[in-house]
Coordinates of C-alpha atoms and ligand atoms in Angstrom, one line a residue:
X1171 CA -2.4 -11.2 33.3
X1172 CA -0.4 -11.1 29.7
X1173 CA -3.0 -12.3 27.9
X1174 CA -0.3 -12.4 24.5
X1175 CA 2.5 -14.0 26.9
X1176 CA -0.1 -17.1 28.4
X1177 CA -1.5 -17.9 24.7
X1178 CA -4.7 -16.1 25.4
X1179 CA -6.7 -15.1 22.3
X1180 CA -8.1 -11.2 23.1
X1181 CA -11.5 -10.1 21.9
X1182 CA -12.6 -6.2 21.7
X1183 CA -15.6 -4.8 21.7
X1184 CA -15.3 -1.0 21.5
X1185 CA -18.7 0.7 22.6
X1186 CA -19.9 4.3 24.0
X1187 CA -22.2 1.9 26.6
X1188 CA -26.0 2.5 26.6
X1189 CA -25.6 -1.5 25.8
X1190 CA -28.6 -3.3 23.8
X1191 CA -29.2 -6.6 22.4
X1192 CA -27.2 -5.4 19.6
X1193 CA -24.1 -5.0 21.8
X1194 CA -24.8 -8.0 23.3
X1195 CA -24.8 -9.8 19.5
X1196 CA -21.0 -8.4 19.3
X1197 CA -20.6 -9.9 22.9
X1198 CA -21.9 -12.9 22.4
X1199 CA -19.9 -13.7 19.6
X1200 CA -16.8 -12.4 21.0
X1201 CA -16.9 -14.8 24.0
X1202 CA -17.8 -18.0 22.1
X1203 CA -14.7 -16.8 19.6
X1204 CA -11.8 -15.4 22.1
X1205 CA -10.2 -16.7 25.3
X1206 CA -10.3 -13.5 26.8
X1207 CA -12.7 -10.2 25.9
X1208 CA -12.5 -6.8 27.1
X1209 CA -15.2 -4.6 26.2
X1210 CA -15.0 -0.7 26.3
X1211 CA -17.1 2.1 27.5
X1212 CA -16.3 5.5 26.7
X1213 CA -18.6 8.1 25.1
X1214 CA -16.3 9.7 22.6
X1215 CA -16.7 13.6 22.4
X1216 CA -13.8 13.7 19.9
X1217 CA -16.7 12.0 17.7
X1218 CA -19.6 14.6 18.4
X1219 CA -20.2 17.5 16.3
X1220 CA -21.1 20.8 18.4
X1221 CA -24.7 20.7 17.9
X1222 CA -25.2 16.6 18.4
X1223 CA -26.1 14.8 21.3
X1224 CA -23.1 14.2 23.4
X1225 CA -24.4 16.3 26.4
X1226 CA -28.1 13.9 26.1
X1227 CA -26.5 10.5 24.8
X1228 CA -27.6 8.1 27.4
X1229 CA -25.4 6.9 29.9
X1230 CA -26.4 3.7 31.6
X1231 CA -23.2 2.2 33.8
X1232 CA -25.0 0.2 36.0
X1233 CA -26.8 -1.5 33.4
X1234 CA -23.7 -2.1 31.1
X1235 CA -21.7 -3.5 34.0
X1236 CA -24.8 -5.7 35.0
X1237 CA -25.2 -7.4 31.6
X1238 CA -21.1 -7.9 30.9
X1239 CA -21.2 -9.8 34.0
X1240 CA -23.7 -11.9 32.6
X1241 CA -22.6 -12.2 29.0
X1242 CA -19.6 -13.5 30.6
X1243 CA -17.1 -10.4 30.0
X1244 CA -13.6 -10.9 31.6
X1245 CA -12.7 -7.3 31.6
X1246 CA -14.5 -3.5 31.1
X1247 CA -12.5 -0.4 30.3
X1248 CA -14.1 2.4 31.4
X1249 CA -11.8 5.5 30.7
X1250 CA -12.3 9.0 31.5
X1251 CA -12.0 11.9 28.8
X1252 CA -8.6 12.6 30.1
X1253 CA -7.2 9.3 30.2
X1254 CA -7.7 9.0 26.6
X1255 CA -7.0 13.1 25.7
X1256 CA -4.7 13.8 28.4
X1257 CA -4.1 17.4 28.3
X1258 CA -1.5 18.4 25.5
X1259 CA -2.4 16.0 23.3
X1260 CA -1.5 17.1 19.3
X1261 CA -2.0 13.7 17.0
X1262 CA -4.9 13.6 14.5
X1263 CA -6.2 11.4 12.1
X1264 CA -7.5 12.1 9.4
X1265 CA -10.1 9.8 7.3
X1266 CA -9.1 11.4 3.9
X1267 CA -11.2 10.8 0.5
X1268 CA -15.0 9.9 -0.2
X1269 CA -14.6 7.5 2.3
X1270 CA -14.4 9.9 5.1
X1271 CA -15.8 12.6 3.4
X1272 CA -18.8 11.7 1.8
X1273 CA -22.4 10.8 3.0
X1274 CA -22.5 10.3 7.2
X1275 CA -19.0 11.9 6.8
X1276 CA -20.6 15.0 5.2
X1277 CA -23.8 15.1 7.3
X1278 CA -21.4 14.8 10.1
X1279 CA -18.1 16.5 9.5
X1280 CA -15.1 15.5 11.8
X1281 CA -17.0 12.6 13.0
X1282 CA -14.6 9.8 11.3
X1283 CA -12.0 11.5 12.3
X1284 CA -12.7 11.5 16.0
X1285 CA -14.0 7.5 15.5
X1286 CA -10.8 6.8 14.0
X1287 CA -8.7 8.6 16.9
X1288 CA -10.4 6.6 19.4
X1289 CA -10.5 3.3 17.7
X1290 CA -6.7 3.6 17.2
X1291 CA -6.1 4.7 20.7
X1292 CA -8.3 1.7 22.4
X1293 CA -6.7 -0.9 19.9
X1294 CA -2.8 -0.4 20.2
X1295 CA -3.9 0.2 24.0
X1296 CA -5.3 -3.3 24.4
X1297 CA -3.8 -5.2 21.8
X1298 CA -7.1 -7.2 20.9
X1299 CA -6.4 -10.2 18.5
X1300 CA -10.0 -9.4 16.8
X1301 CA -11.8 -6.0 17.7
X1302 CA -15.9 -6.6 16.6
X1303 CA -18.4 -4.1 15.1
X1304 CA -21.9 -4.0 14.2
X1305 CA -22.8 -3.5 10.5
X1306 CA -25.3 -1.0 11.2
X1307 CA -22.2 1.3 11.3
X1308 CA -21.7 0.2 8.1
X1309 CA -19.5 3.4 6.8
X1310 CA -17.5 2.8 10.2
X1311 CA -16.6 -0.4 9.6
X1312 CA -15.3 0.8 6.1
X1313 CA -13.6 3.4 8.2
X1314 CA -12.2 1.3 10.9
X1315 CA -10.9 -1.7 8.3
X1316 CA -9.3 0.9 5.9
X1317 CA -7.5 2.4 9.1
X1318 CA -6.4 -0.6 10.5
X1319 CA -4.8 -1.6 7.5
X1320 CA -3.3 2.0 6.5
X1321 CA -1.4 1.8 10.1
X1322 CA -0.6 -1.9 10.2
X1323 CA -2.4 -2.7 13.7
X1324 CA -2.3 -6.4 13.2
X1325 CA -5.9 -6.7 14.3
X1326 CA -8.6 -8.6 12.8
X1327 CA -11.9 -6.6 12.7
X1328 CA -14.9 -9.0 13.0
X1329 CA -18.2 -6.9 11.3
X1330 CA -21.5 -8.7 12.8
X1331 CA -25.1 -8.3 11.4
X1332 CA -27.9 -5.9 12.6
X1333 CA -30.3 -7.1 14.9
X1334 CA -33.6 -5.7 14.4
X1335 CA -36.7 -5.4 16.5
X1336 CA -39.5 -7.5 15.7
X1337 CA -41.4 -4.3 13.8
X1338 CA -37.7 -4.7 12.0
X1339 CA -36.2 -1.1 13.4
X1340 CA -32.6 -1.6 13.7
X1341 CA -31.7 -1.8 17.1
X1342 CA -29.8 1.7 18.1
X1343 CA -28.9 3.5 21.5
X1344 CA -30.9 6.3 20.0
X1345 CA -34.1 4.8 19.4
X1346 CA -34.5 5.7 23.4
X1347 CA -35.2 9.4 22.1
X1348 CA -38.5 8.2 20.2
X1349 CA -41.4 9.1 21.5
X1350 CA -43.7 6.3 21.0
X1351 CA -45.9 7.8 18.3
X1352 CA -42.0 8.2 16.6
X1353 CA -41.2 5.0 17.1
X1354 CA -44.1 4.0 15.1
X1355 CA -43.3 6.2 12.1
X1356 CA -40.1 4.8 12.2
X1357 CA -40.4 2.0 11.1
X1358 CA -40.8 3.4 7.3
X1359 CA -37.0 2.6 7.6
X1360 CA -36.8 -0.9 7.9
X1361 CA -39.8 -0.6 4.8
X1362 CA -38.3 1.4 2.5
X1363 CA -35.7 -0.7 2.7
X1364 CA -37.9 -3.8 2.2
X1365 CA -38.9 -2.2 -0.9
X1366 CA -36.2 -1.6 -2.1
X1367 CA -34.8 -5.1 -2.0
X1368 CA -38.1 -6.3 -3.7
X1369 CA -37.3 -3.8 -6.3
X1370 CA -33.9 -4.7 -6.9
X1371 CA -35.3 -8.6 -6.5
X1372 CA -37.6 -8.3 -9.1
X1373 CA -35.1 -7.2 -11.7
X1374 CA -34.6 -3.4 -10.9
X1375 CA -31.2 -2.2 -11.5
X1376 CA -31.1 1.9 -11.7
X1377 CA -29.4 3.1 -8.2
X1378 CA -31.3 6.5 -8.3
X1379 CA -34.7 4.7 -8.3
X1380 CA -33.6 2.0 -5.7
X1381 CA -32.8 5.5 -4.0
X1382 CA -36.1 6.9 -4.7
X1383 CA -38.4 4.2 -3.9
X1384 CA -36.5 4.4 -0.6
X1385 CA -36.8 8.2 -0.4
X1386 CA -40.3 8.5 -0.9
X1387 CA -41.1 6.0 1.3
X1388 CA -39.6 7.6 4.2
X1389 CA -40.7 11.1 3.2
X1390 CA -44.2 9.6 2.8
X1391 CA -44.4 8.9 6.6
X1392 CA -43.0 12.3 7.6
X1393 CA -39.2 11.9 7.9
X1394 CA -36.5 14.0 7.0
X1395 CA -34.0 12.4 5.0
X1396 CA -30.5 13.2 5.3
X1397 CA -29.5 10.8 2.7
X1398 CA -30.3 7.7 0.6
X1399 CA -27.5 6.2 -1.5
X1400 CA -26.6 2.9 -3.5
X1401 CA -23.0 2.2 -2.4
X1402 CA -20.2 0.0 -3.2
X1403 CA -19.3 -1.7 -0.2
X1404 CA -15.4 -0.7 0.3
X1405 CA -15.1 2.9 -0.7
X1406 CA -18.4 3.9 -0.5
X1407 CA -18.3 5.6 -3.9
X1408 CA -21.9 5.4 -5.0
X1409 CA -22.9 3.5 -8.3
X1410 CA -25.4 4.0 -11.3
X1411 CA -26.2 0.4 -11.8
X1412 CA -27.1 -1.6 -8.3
X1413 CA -25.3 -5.1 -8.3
X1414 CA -25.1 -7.8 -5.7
X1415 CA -23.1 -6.9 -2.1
X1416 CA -23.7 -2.9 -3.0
X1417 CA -25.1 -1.5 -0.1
X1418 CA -28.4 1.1 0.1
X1419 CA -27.9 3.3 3.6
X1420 CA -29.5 5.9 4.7
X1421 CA -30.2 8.5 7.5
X1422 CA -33.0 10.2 8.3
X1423 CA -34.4 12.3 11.5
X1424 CA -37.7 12.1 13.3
X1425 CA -37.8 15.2 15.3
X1426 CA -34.8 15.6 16.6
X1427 CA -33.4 12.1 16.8
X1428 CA -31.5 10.8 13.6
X1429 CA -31.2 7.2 12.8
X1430 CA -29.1 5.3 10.0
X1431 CA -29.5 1.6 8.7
X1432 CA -27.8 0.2 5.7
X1433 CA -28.8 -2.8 3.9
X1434 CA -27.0 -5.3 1.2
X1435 CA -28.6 -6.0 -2.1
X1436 CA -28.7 -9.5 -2.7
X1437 CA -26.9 -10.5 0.7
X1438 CA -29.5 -9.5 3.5
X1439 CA -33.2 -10.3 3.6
X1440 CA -36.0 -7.8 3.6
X1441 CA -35.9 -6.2 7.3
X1442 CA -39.6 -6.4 7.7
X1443 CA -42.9 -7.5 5.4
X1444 CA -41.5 -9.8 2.9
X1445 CA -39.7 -6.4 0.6
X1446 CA -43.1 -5.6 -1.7
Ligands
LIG1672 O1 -20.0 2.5 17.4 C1 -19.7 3.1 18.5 O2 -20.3 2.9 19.5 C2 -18.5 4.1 18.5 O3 -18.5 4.8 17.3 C3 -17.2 3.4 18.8 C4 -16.7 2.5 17.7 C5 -17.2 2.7 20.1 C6 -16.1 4.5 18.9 O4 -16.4 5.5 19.8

C-alpha cells in the first residue's frame, strides 16, 4: 500500500537486529506515534572498521521477527549486502568536521561515514515521516540530524532515552560478549557516570575533572578507556566549563568488547546509586 497516498503516517526504526528492550523502547514508541512502522534489519559492513566485530556481531532473525510481530510491527526490511551496495556502487558520504571526526569518530575512523550511507539509503528508500534512535548513540544522533538536514530529507528524527538494566548498564547488543565476571565490572560505567553527575550536582563545573572523576573510576575497576569527554550536545566540540544539556560520553573496553554510554548534565538522573 502507499502509505503517503492513503494519509498513512510512516515510522522507521533503522536497526542492525540483535533486538533488546532498548529496540523495543524505539518500537514501542513508534507504534503508539505512527499509523504505519517499518523497522529495518541490516548489519551494516560499510559501518565496521577491519578489525571490529562484523564477522561476530550477533545475528538473531528469528528472534527479531518473533518480537516485531508482537510489538505490533506492520512491516520488516531485511536487505541483503547487495541490495543496498549493488555491485558498482561509487557515492560516499562524508561526515566532515569534529563532528565526524572527533571522539567515536576518531576511535573509529570511517564509521560515520558508513552510518550515514546507510541511514540515507534506508530513509529516501522508505520515505518514513519520523525515523527513531536511541540516545545511547548519542554522537549518531548528532550525525544522523546534521545529515538529514544538510540533504533536505524531510524526515523528522525522533531521539529516545537509554534504557538501562536494573545494575544501570545501558542496554547494548554488545553486552552479549561479557562474560559474567565482565558484566560485573561493568557496571563502573553506569557509576562513574553517577559520580559524575553528583559532582557536577554539587556545584562542580571544571569539564576535565567531570572527566577525571569519570576516568578513574573506570580505570579503578580495570577498564580500558578509549575516551571520556564533556561535550556540547550539537557539535560535539568539547567544553572547559560543564553547563546544563552538555553531555559526558565515553567508551571504554573490557577485554575485547567496547561499550559507550553518554549521559546529560542536569537533564538525566544518575544511572545507578543515587550519583555520590
Ligand atoms: O544504531 C544502529 O543500530 C546502526 O548504527 C544503524 C543506525 C541501524 C545504522 O546501521
Amino acid at each position: 500500500m502507499d502509505c503517503h497516498n492513503a494519509g498513512l503516517s510512516v515510522g522507521m526504526v533503522p536497526t542492525m537486529g540483535a533486538l533488546h528492550a532498548g529496540h523495543r523502547s524505539l518500537i514501542d514508541r513508534a507504534v503508539a506515534e505512527n499509523d504505519r512502522v517499518v523497522v529495518t534489519i541490516f548489519v551494516n559492513p560499510a559501518q565496521f572498521g577491519p578489525n571490529e566485530d562484523f564477522a561476530r556481531y550477533p545475528r538473531t532473525m528469528d528472534a527479531d521477527l518473533a518480537m516485531l510481530g508482537a510489538a505490533g510491527v506492520h512491516a520488516a526490511f531485511v536487505p541483503s549486502v547487495e541490495t543496498m551496495y549493488p555491485p558498482g556502487l561509487v557515492t560516499r558520504l562524508d561526515i566532515a568536521g569534529p563532528l565526524g571526526s572527533r571522539l567515536e569518530g576518531a576511535s573509529r575512523p570511517g564509521h560515520f561515514n558508513g552510518v550515514a550511507l546507510v541511514v540515507t539509503k534506508l530513509l529516501v528508500a522508505g520515505l518514513p515521516h519520523r525515523a527513531y534512535f536511541g540516545q545511547k548513540d548519542v554522537q549518531q544522533c548528532a550525525v544522523v540530524c546534521r545529515l538529514v538536514r544538510d540533504l533536505d530529507i524531510g524526515v523528522e528524527i525522533v531521539v529516545c532515552p537509554t534504557i538501562r538494566d536494573t545494575d544501570g548498564l545501558a542496554i547494548s547488543s554488545r553486552n552479549r560478549y561479557l562474560s559474567p565476571e565482565d558484566r560485573v565490572r561493568a557496571t563502573a560505567i553506569p557509576s562513574s557516570l553517577a559520580m559524575a553527575i553528583g559532582r557536577f550536582e554539587a556545584g562542580e563545573r571544571d569539564a576535565t575533572a567531570l572527566a577525571t572523576t569519570v576516568r578513574s573510576c573506570l580505570e579503578n575497576a580495570g577498564l580500558d578507556v578509549e575516551y571520556v569527554a564533556v561535550v556540547r550536545a550539537d557539535d560535539f566540540t568539547e567544553v572547559e566549563k560543564a553547563a546544563p544539556t552538555n553531555q559526558i560520553v565515553l567508551a571504554a573496553r573490557i577485554g575485547s568488547t567496547r561499550l559507550i554510554d553518554v549521559v546529560r548534565l542536569g537533564v538525566d538522573t544518575a544511572p545507578v546509586g543515587g550519583g555520590v
